[in-house]
mmCIF file of C-alpha atoms in Angstrom:
data_model
loop_
_atom_site.group_PDB
_atom_site.id
_atom_site.type_symbol
_atom_site.label_atom_id
_atom_site.label_comp_id
_atom_site.label_asym_id
_atom_site.label_seq_id
_atom_site.Cartn_x
_atom_site.Cartn_y
_atom_site.Cartn_z
ATOM 1 C CA UNK A 87 -34.034 -70.687 -132.482
ATOM 2 C CA UNK A 88 -34.520 -74.435 -132.750
ATOM 3 C CA UNK A 89 -35.980 -76.605 -130.010
ATOM 4 C CA UNK A 90 -32.587 -78.057 -129.166
ATOM 5 C CA UNK A 91 -30.996 -74.624 -129.001
ATOM 6 C CA UNK A 92 -33.687 -73.378 -126.669
ATOM 7 C CA UNK A 93 -33.205 -76.381 -124.411
ATOM 8 C CA UNK A 94 -29.449 -75.903 -124.445
ATOM 9 C CA UNK A 95 -29.837 -72.220 -123.613
ATOM 10 C CA UNK A 96 -31.966 -73.177 -120.646
ATOM 11 C CA UNK A 97 -29.140 -75.386 -119.370
ATOM 12 C CA UNK A 98 -26.276 -72.921 -119.615
ATOM 13 C CA UNK A 99 -26.128 -71.886 -115.991
ATOM 14 C CA UNK A 100 -27.963 -70.517 -112.978
ATOM 15 C CA UNK A 101 -30.198 -67.541 -113.545
ATOM 16 C CA UNK A 102 -31.746 -64.984 -111.243
ATOM 17 C CA UNK A 103 -35.266 -65.688 -110.151
ATOM 18 C CA UNK A 104 -37.607 -64.751 -112.996
ATOM 19 C CA UNK A 105 -40.755 -63.700 -111.171
ATOM 20 C CA UNK A 106 -42.793 -63.609 -114.380
ATOM 21 C CA UNK A 107 -41.908 -67.246 -114.877
ATOM 22 C CA UNK A 108 -42.771 -67.907 -111.239
ATOM 23 C CA UNK A 109 -46.193 -66.307 -111.653
ATOM 24 C CA UNK A 110 -46.799 -68.479 -114.685
ATOM 25 C CA UNK A 111 -45.792 -71.514 -112.672
ATOM 26 C CA UNK A 112 -48.067 -70.588 -109.777
ATOM 27 C CA UNK A 113 -50.913 -70.356 -112.276
ATOM 28 C CA UNK A 114 -51.255 -74.106 -111.841
ATOM 29 C CA UNK A 115 -52.485 -73.381 -108.303
ATOM 30 C CA UNK A 116 -55.586 -71.508 -109.499
ATOM 31 C CA UNK A 117 -57.883 -74.561 -109.367
ATOM 32 C CA UNK A 118 -56.956 -74.939 -105.699
ATOM 33 C CA UNK A 119 -57.462 -71.355 -104.538
ATOM 34 C CA UNK A 120 -59.675 -72.275 -101.585
ATOM 35 C CA UNK A 121 -57.191 -74.849 -100.306
ATOM 36 C CA UNK A 122 -54.342 -72.343 -100.611
ATOM 37 C CA UNK A 123 -56.372 -69.722 -98.743
ATOM 38 C CA UNK A 124 -57.066 -72.214 -95.956
ATOM 39 C CA UNK A 125 -53.351 -73.069 -95.809
ATOM 40 C CA UNK A 126 -52.406 -69.387 -95.513
ATOM 41 C CA UNK A 127 -54.874 -68.900 -92.654
ATOM 42 C CA UNK A 128 -53.487 -71.952 -90.848
ATOM 43 C CA UNK A 129 -49.971 -70.617 -91.414
ATOM 44 C CA UNK A 130 -50.738 -67.172 -89.986
ATOM 45 C CA UNK A 131 -52.307 -68.650 -86.849
ATOM 46 C CA UNK A 132 -49.611 -71.274 -86.351
ATOM 47 C CA UNK A 133 -46.767 -68.767 -86.831
ATOM 48 C CA UNK A 134 -48.112 -66.626 -83.980
ATOM 49 C CA UNK A 135 -48.399 -69.500 -81.492
ATOM 50 C CA UNK A 136 -44.672 -70.324 -81.474
ATOM 51 C CA UNK A 137 -43.325 -66.909 -80.363
ATOM 52 C CA UNK A 138 -46.238 -66.588 -77.926
ATOM 53 C CA UNK A 139 -44.829 -69.384 -75.728
ATOM 54 C CA UNK A 140 -41.634 -67.563 -74.621
ATOM 55 C CA UNK A 141 -43.731 -64.460 -73.902
ATOM 56 C CA UNK A 142 -46.060 -66.483 -71.669
ATOM 57 C CA UNK A 143 -43.026 -68.152 -70.068
ATOM 58 C CA UNK A 144 -41.688 -64.735 -69.037
ATOM 59 C CA UNK A 145 -45.015 -63.822 -67.441
ATOM 60 C CA UNK A 146 -45.179 -67.173 -65.654
ATOM 61 C CA UNK A 147 -41.667 -66.787 -64.222
ATOM 62 C CA UNK A 148 -41.825 -63.117 -63.229
ATOM 63 C CA UNK A 149 -45.449 -62.939 -62.054
ATOM 64 C CA UNK A 150 -45.897 -66.360 -60.480
ATOM 65 C CA UNK A 151 -42.733 -68.441 -59.901
ATOM 66 C CA UNK A 152 -40.733 -65.570 -58.397
ATOM 67 C CA UNK A 153 -43.715 -64.578 -56.218
ATOM 68 C CA UNK A 154 -44.535 -68.150 -55.230
ATOM 69 C CA UNK A 155 -47.987 -68.061 -56.829
ATOM 70 C CA UNK A 156 -48.202 -71.710 -57.854
ATOM 71 C CA UNK A 157 -51.966 -71.623 -58.485
ATOM 72 C CA UNK A 158 -51.475 -68.914 -61.100
ATOM 73 C CA UNK A 159 -48.462 -70.824 -62.455
ATOM 74 C CA UNK A 160 -50.665 -73.892 -63.012
ATOM 75 C CA UNK A 161 -52.971 -71.805 -65.189
ATOM 76 C CA UNK A 162 -50.037 -70.644 -67.342
ATOM 77 C CA UNK A 163 -48.732 -74.199 -67.642
ATOM 78 C CA UNK A 164 -52.132 -75.377 -68.902
ATOM 79 C CA UNK A 165 -52.294 -72.471 -71.362
ATOM 80 C CA UNK A 166 -48.812 -73.248 -72.747
ATOM 81 C CA UNK A 167 -49.628 -76.963 -73.074
ATOM 82 C CA UNK A 168 -52.873 -76.088 -74.866
ATOM 83 C CA UNK A 169 -50.953 -73.861 -77.269
ATOM 84 C CA UNK A 170 -48.506 -76.688 -77.988
ATOM 85 C CA UNK A 171 -51.351 -79.098 -78.769
ATOM 86 C CA UNK A 172 -53.129 -76.513 -80.923
ATOM 87 C CA UNK A 173 -49.955 -75.649 -82.838
ATOM 88 C CA UNK A 174 -49.225 -79.330 -83.452
ATOM 89 C CA UNK A 175 -52.740 -79.887 -84.767
ATOM 90 C CA UNK A 176 -52.503 -76.852 -87.059
ATOM 91 C CA UNK A 177 -49.135 -77.959 -88.437
ATOM 92 C CA UNK A 178 -50.468 -81.483 -88.993
ATOM 93 C CA UNK A 179 -53.450 -80.164 -90.935
ATOM 94 C CA UNK A 180 -51.262 -77.753 -92.888
ATOM 95 C CA UNK A 181 -48.843 -80.507 -93.865
ATOM 96 C CA UNK A 182 -51.636 -82.772 -95.090
ATOM 97 C CA UNK A 183 -53.348 -79.977 -96.996
ATOM 98 C CA UNK A 184 -50.246 -78.691 -98.775
ATOM 99 C CA UNK A 185 -48.992 -82.181 -99.623
ATOM 100 C CA UNK A 186 -52.371 -82.934 -101.211
ATOM 101 C CA UNK A 187 -52.293 -79.693 -103.196
ATOM 102 C CA UNK A 188 -48.693 -80.281 -104.275
ATOM 103 C CA UNK A 189 -49.376 -83.767 -105.580
ATOM 104 C CA UNK A 190 -52.509 -82.617 -107.419
ATOM 105 C CA UNK A 191 -50.561 -79.822 -109.119
ATOM 106 C CA UNK A 192 -47.751 -82.193 -110.152
ATOM 107 C CA UNK A 193 -50.376 -84.549 -111.574
ATOM 108 C CA UNK A 194 -51.862 -81.696 -113.627
ATOM 109 C CA UNK A 195 -48.458 -80.562 -114.924
ATOM 110 C CA UNK A 196 -47.359 -84.067 -115.942
ATOM 111 C CA UNK A 197 -50.658 -84.758 -117.715
ATOM 112 C CA UNK A 198 -50.474 -81.429 -119.538
ATOM 113 C CA UNK A 199 -46.866 -82.091 -120.567
ATOM 114 C CA UNK A 200 -47.685 -85.569 -121.818
ATOM 115 C CA UNK A 201 -50.624 -84.281 -123.885
ATOM 116 C CA UNK A 202 -48.411 -81.564 -125.344
ATOM 117 C CA UNK A 203 -45.518 -83.909 -126.176
ATOM 118 C CA UNK A 204 -47.784 -86.503 -127.748
ATOM 119 C CA UNK A 205 -49.127 -83.851 -130.146
ATOM 120 C CA UNK A 206 -45.709 -82.701 -131.418
ATOM 121 C CA UNK A 207 -44.500 -83.508 -134.917
ATOM 122 C CA UNK A 208 -41.907 -86.188 -135.594
ATOM 123 C CA UNK A 209 -39.260 -83.630 -136.577
ATOM 124 C CA UNK A 210 -39.243 -82.463 -132.935
ATOM 125 C CA UNK A 211 -38.104 -85.953 -131.881
ATOM 126 C CA UNK A 212 -35.515 -85.990 -134.684
ATOM 127 C CA UNK A 213 -33.770 -82.910 -133.228
ATOM 128 C CA UNK A 214 -34.311 -83.407 -129.471
ATOM 129 C CA UNK A 215 -32.601 -86.128 -127.380
ATOM 130 C CA UNK A 216 -35.161 -88.475 -125.871
ATOM 131 C CA UNK A 217 -33.395 -88.352 -122.498
ATOM 132 C CA UNK A 218 -33.979 -84.607 -122.350
ATOM 133 C CA UNK A 219 -37.711 -85.047 -122.959
ATOM 134 C CA UNK A 220 -37.915 -87.755 -120.291
ATOM 135 C CA UNK A 221 -36.070 -85.505 -117.828
ATOM 136 C CA UNK A 222 -38.523 -82.646 -118.457
ATOM 137 C CA UNK A 223 -41.580 -84.802 -117.804
ATOM 138 C CA UNK A 224 -40.169 -86.695 -114.805
ATOM 139 C CA UNK A 225 -37.206 -85.158 -112.967
ATOM 140 C CA UNK A 226 -37.906 -81.484 -113.717
ATOM 141 C CA UNK A 227 -41.538 -81.820 -112.648
ATOM 142 C CA UNK A 228 -40.485 -83.633 -109.473
ATOM 143 C CA UNK A 229 -38.259 -80.668 -108.556
ATOM 144 C CA UNK A 230 -41.453 -78.614 -108.239
ATOM 145 C CA UNK A 231 -42.793 -80.960 -105.558
ATOM 146 C CA UNK A 232 -41.257 -79.137 -102.593
ATOM 147 C CA UNK A 233 -42.252 -75.735 -103.971
ATOM 148 C CA UNK A 234 -45.921 -76.650 -104.270
ATOM 149 C CA UNK A 235 -46.076 -78.929 -101.225
ATOM 150 C CA UNK A 236 -44.493 -76.588 -98.712
ATOM 151 C CA UNK A 237 -42.185 -73.970 -100.222
ATOM 152 C CA UNK A 238 -44.490 -71.012 -100.828
ATOM 153 C CA UNK A 239 -46.624 -71.398 -97.693
ATOM 154 C CA UNK A 240 -43.641 -72.091 -95.420
ATOM 155 C CA UNK A 241 -41.843 -69.005 -96.741
ATOM 156 C CA UNK A 242 -44.859 -66.967 -95.634
ATOM 157 C CA UNK A 243 -44.818 -68.809 -92.306
ATOM 158 C CA UNK A 244 -41.095 -68.116 -91.724
ATOM 159 C CA UNK A 245 -41.542 -64.428 -92.494
ATOM 160 C CA UNK A 246 -44.502 -64.177 -90.124
ATOM 161 C CA UNK A 247 -42.589 -66.035 -87.386
ATOM 162 C CA UNK A 248 -39.750 -63.504 -87.661
ATOM 163 C CA UNK A 249 -42.239 -60.615 -87.466
ATOM 164 C CA UNK A 250 -43.964 -62.103 -84.415
ATOM 165 C CA UNK A 251 -40.654 -62.830 -82.680
ATOM 166 C CA UNK A 252 -39.416 -59.275 -83.198
ATOM 167 C CA UNK A 253 -42.761 -57.932 -81.983
ATOM 168 C CA UNK A 254 -42.670 -59.938 -78.746
ATOM 169 C CA UNK A 255 -38.963 -59.198 -78.241
ATOM 170 C CA UNK A 256 -39.504 -55.467 -78.675
ATOM 171 C CA UNK A 257 -42.445 -55.472 -76.263
ATOM 172 C CA UNK A 258 -40.255 -57.265 -73.729
ATOM 173 C CA UNK A 259 -37.061 -55.191 -74.028
ATOM 174 C CA UNK A 260 -36.264 -52.784 -76.925
ATOM 175 C CA UNK A 261 -32.625 -52.426 -75.805
ATOM 176 C CA UNK A 262 -31.969 -56.155 -75.688
ATOM 177 C CA UNK A 263 -33.755 -56.595 -79.013
ATOM 178 C CA UNK A 264 -31.390 -54.139 -80.692
ATOM 179 C CA UNK A 265 -28.383 -55.849 -79.141
ATOM 180 C CA UNK A 266 -29.600 -59.242 -80.319
ATOM 181 C CA UNK A 267 -30.193 -58.292 -83.961
ATOM 182 C CA UNK A 268 -26.656 -56.920 -84.264
ATOM 183 C CA UNK A 269 -25.799 -60.446 -85.412
ATOM 184 C CA UNK A 270 -28.346 -60.294 -88.245
ATOM 185 C CA UNK A 271 -26.076 -58.585 -90.866
ATOM 186 C CA UNK A 272 -23.464 -61.330 -90.437
ATOM 187 C CA UNK A 273 -26.163 -63.968 -90.877
ATOM 188 C CA UNK A 274 -27.431 -62.251 -94.033
ATOM 189 C CA UNK A 275 -23.915 -62.167 -95.513
ATOM 190 C CA UNK A 276 -23.420 -65.873 -94.761
ATOM 191 C CA UNK A 277 -26.830 -66.662 -96.268
ATOM 192 C CA UNK A 278 -26.068 -64.678 -99.414
ATOM 193 C CA UNK A 279 -22.760 -66.506 -99.986
ATOM 194 C CA UNK A 280 -24.328 -69.893 -99.265
ATOM 195 C CA UNK A 281 -27.271 -69.173 -101.575
ATOM 196 C CA UNK A 282 -25.030 -68.213 -104.482
ATOM 197 C CA UNK A 283 -22.793 -71.273 -104.085
ATOM 198 C CA UNK A 284 -25.627 -73.768 -103.733
ATOM 199 C CA UNK A 285 -27.616 -72.235 -106.597
ATOM 200 C CA UNK A 286 -24.670 -72.778 -108.911
ATOM 201 C CA UNK A 287 -23.930 -76.361 -107.849
ATOM 202 C CA UNK A 288 -27.615 -77.375 -107.966
ATOM 203 C CA UNK A 289 -27.868 -76.188 -111.537
ATOM 204 C CA UNK A 290 -24.733 -78.149 -112.463
ATOM 205 C CA UNK A 291 -26.184 -81.253 -110.799
ATOM 206 C CA UNK A 292 -29.410 -80.997 -112.775
ATOM 207 C CA UNK A 293 -27.501 -80.535 -116.029
ATOM 208 C CA UNK A 294 -25.383 -83.581 -115.186
ATOM 209 C CA UNK A 295 -28.482 -85.665 -114.461
ATOM 210 C CA UNK A 296 -29.875 -84.654 -117.857
ATOM 211 C CA UNK A 297 -26.604 -85.769 -119.502
ATOM 212 C CA UNK A 298 -26.754 -89.122 -117.701
ATOM 213 C CA UNK A 299 -30.377 -89.639 -118.763
ATOM 214 C CA UNK A 300 -29.522 -88.834 -122.376
ATOM 215 C CA UNK A 301 -26.493 -91.143 -122.330
ATOM 216 C CA UNK A 302 -28.486 -94.040 -120.837
ATOM 217 C CA UNK A 303 -31.302 -93.571 -123.342
ATOM 218 C CA UNK A 304 -28.911 -93.576 -126.300
ATOM 219 C CA UNK A 305 -26.973 -96.517 -124.846
ATOM 220 C CA UNK A 306 -30.059 -98.673 -124.314
ATOM 221 C CA UNK A 307 -31.512 -97.689 -127.694
ATOM 222 C CA UNK A 308 -28.292 -98.583 -129.488
ATOM 223 C CA UNK A 309 -27.234 -101.542 -127.348
ATOM 224 C CA UNK A 310 -27.262 -103.832 -130.384
ATOM 225 C CA UNK A 311 -24.715 -101.691 -132.214
ATOM 226 C CA UNK A 312 -22.601 -101.340 -129.050
ATOM 227 C CA UNK A 313 -22.395 -105.111 -128.647
ATOM 228 C CA UNK A 314 -21.881 -105.697 -132.362
ATOM 229 C CA UNK A 315 -18.762 -103.506 -132.398
ATOM 230 C CA UNK A 316 -17.603 -104.574 -128.892
ATOM 231 C CA UNK A 317 -17.785 -101.040 -127.443
ATOM 232 C CA UNK A 318 -18.998 -102.042 -123.963
ATOM 233 C CA UNK A 319 -15.778 -101.000 -122.203
ATOM 234 C CA UNK A 320 -15.693 -97.594 -123.904
ATOM 235 C CA UNK A 321 -19.354 -96.963 -122.968
ATOM 236 C CA UNK A 322 -18.618 -98.051 -119.413
ATOM 237 C CA UNK A 323 -15.753 -95.571 -119.156
ATOM 238 C CA UNK A 324 -17.890 -92.743 -120.526
ATOM 239 C CA UNK A 325 -20.704 -93.469 -118.081
ATOM 240 C CA UNK A 326 -18.208 -93.769 -115.200
ATOM 241 C CA UNK A 327 -16.897 -90.291 -116.046
ATOM 242 C CA UNK A 328 -20.421 -88.855 -116.060
ATOM 243 C CA UNK A 329 -21.258 -90.605 -112.808
ATOM 244 C CA UNK A 330 -18.038 -89.430 -111.152
ATOM 245 C CA UNK A 331 -18.715 -85.806 -112.080
ATOM 246 C CA UNK A 332 -22.196 -86.143 -110.605
ATOM 247 C CA UNK A 333 -20.728 -87.487 -107.349
ATOM 248 C CA UNK A 334 -18.208 -84.639 -107.178
ATOM 249 C CA UNK A 335 -20.996 -82.086 -107.568
ATOM 250 C CA UNK A 336 -23.071 -83.785 -104.864
ATOM 251 C CA UNK A 337 -20.056 -83.762 -102.532
ATOM 252 C CA UNK A 338 -19.652 -80.051 -103.181
ATOM 253 C CA UNK A 339 -23.274 -79.348 -102.251
ATOM 254 C CA UNK A 340 -22.863 -81.377 -99.045
ATOM 255 C CA UNK A 341 -19.767 -79.335 -98.185
ATOM 256 C CA UNK A 342 -21.701 -76.057 -98.552
ATOM 257 C CA UNK A 343 -24.484 -77.280 -96.267
ATOM 258 C CA UNK A 344 -22.002 -78.697 -93.754
ATOM 259 C CA UNK A 345 -20.328 -75.276 -93.618
ATOM 260 C CA UNK A 346 -23.404 -73.048 -93.545
ATOM 261 C CA UNK A 347 -25.360 -74.664 -90.713
ATOM 262 C CA UNK A 348 -22.474 -74.548 -88.176
ATOM 263 C CA UNK A 349 -22.011 -70.875 -89.070
ATOM 264 C CA UNK A 350 -25.674 -70.232 -88.258
ATOM 265 C CA UNK A 351 -25.356 -72.115 -84.976
ATOM 266 C CA UNK A 352 -22.214 -70.129 -84.113
ATOM 267 C CA UNK A 353 -23.987 -66.802 -84.743
ATOM 268 C CA UNK A 354 -26.910 -67.993 -82.639
ATOM 269 C CA UNK A 355 -24.481 -68.815 -79.817
ATOM 270 C CA UNK A 356 -22.950 -65.343 -80.121
ATOM 271 C CA UNK A 357 -26.416 -63.785 -79.797
ATOM 272 C CA UNK A 358 -27.093 -65.885 -76.698
ATOM 273 C CA UNK A 359 -23.749 -64.784 -75.250
ATOM 274 C CA UNK A 360 -24.742 -61.148 -75.742
ATOM 275 C CA UNK A 361 -27.988 -61.791 -73.872
ATOM 276 C CA UNK A 362 -26.215 -63.522 -70.974
ATOM 277 C CA UNK A 363 -23.607 -60.724 -70.821
ATOM 278 C CA UNK A 364 -26.346 -58.091 -70.724
ATOM 279 C CA UNK A 365 -28.302 -60.038 -68.110
ATOM 280 C CA UNK A 366 -25.253 -60.400 -65.861
ATOM 281 C CA UNK A 367 -25.126 -56.662 -65.266
ATOM 282 C CA UNK A 368 -28.817 -55.839 -65.231
ATOM 283 C CA UNK A 369 -30.726 -58.575 -63.393
ATOM 284 C CA UNK A 370 -29.418 -57.550 -59.975
ATOM 285 C CA UNK A 371 -30.211 -53.886 -60.667
ATOM 286 C CA UNK A 372 -33.795 -54.747 -61.581
ATOM 287 C CA UNK A 373 -33.582 -53.534 -65.171
ATOM 288 C CA UNK A 374 -33.893 -57.117 -66.407
ATOM 289 C CA UNK A 375 -35.730 -60.026 -64.821
ATOM 290 C CA UNK A 376 -35.066 -63.764 -64.839
ATOM 291 C CA UNK A 377 -38.197 -64.260 -66.920
ATOM 292 C CA UNK A 378 -36.886 -61.842 -69.547
ATOM 293 C CA UNK A 379 -33.594 -63.763 -69.707
ATOM 294 C CA UNK A 380 -35.401 -67.076 -70.216
ATOM 295 C CA UNK A 381 -37.751 -65.552 -72.798
ATOM 296 C CA UNK A 382 -34.963 -63.919 -74.801
ATOM 297 C CA UNK A 383 -32.987 -67.157 -74.779
ATOM 298 C CA UNK A 384 -35.961 -68.894 -76.359
ATOM 299 C CA UNK A 385 -36.641 -65.986 -78.726
ATOM 300 C CA UNK A 386 -33.059 -66.048 -79.995
ATOM 301 C CA UNK A 387 -33.112 -69.779 -80.650
ATOM 302 C CA UNK A 388 -36.421 -69.384 -82.500
ATOM 303 C CA UNK A 389 -35.279 -66.328 -84.469
ATOM 304 C CA UNK A 390 -32.359 -67.938 -86.289
ATOM 305 C CA UNK A 391 -34.320 -71.027 -87.340
ATOM 306 C CA UNK A 392 -36.708 -69.280 -89.806
ATOM 307 C CA UNK A 393 -33.875 -67.128 -91.192
ATOM 308 C CA UNK A 394 -31.933 -70.304 -91.978
ATOM 309 C CA UNK A 395 -35.070 -71.939 -93.397
ATOM 310 C CA UNK A 396 -35.706 -68.948 -95.665
ATOM 311 C CA UNK A 397 -32.247 -69.407 -97.154
ATOM 312 C CA UNK A 398 -33.052 -73.038 -97.924
ATOM 313 C CA UNK A 399 -36.459 -72.080 -99.320
ATOM 314 C CA UNK A 400 -34.798 -69.577 -101.656
ATOM 315 C CA UNK A 401 -32.679 -72.399 -103.040
ATOM 316 C CA UNK A 402 -35.861 -74.430 -103.493
ATOM 317 C CA UNK A 403 -37.394 -71.471 -105.280
ATOM 318 C CA UNK A 404 -34.336 -71.088 -107.499
ATOM 319 C CA UNK A 405 -34.260 -74.778 -108.396
ATOM 320 C CA UNK A 406 -37.980 -74.694 -109.146
ATOM 321 C CA UNK A 407 -37.615 -71.682 -111.422
ATOM 322 C CA UNK A 408 -34.773 -73.352 -113.350
ATOM 323 C CA UNK A 409 -36.836 -76.525 -113.711
ATOM 324 C CA UNK A 410 -39.965 -74.597 -114.685
ATOM 325 C CA UNK A 411 -38.030 -72.693 -117.345
ATOM 326 C CA UNK A 412 -37.120 -75.988 -118.973
ATOM 327 C CA UNK A 413 -40.688 -77.231 -118.633
ATOM 328 C CA UNK A 414 -42.151 -74.104 -120.218
ATOM 329 C CA UNK A 415 -39.576 -74.284 -123.017
ATOM 330 C CA UNK A 416 -41.148 -77.639 -123.829
ATOM 331 C CA UNK A 417 -44.666 -76.237 -123.429
ATOM 332 C CA UNK A 418 -43.799 -73.340 -125.763
ATOM 333 C CA UNK A 419 -42.469 -75.627 -128.483
ATOM 334 C CA UNK A 420 -44.940 -75.077 -131.311
ATOM 335 C CA UNK A 421 -44.420 -78.056 -133.571
ATOM 336 C CA UNK A 422 -47.833 -79.585 -133.313
ATOM 337 C CA UNK A 423 -49.197 -81.924 -135.938
ATOM 338 C CA UNK A 424 -52.045 -80.102 -137.780
ATOM 339 C CA UNK A 425 -55.502 -81.577 -137.473
#
């Protein structure tokens, strides 16, 4: 298969996540193993501090506010404020660390790509559009920014937040926990549909950007011929068509996001309604306390946020895999000039 055919095959549509390709991509993180380990540790600690606050709030309400123990309440308030400050500091350090690692990895990939491209034979450039090469080295590498800067670590963080939330919820009330997660299958179905739609439109957008880059490169390169034969209007119409298709695809992606997030908020409201309905019949009987109601309200709001974020991170992962496939197709092109 020729270089152009391989590149075209890589652009034919969205693919399932190729984890072998992902492992190859994450190989660029090896020089920064210690930084990644530190980021994972920060993530594990930070993910536990968030769900701990509603748990402490329940204890403060039931054991101190209800009983009028304001001295003990002051201690809980100071503990919760300390946790907020600590969590903010951890997230600040994590953001700085992962952004630094992400930019270093992108620098390494771009340098490696440039060295590889500069060593290829001239017949590679005779059969490959220049705009496609430029897209691989610039736009496709930039797609990996979010994956390396936050994607992988934040996916671990979201998973751990869900685990911690379920743990604290179960320790507070197993019955109410089961009633709350009834909504989860509906959220998973909505996430699956959203993920499939967005994955498809993102791939179409990237292919359209590659077409626009190729068109602009050929137009600028051949501008003398275009002006000589007075073809400016025809070129303008062609570019307008490409640009319009790109806008339509962007509008479609915005529509999917504008639909998905209200659905998540609606399901979260349904879960809160279930909690309030359960509390209405059990607080007076003593089965449920006011502190438990407040805690579960906070737990529910926190629970849906990482599930929604994981859906977005999957799309980031999918886009990164598609971009990395194109990048590695260029890396695997063996048309080097012999020494």
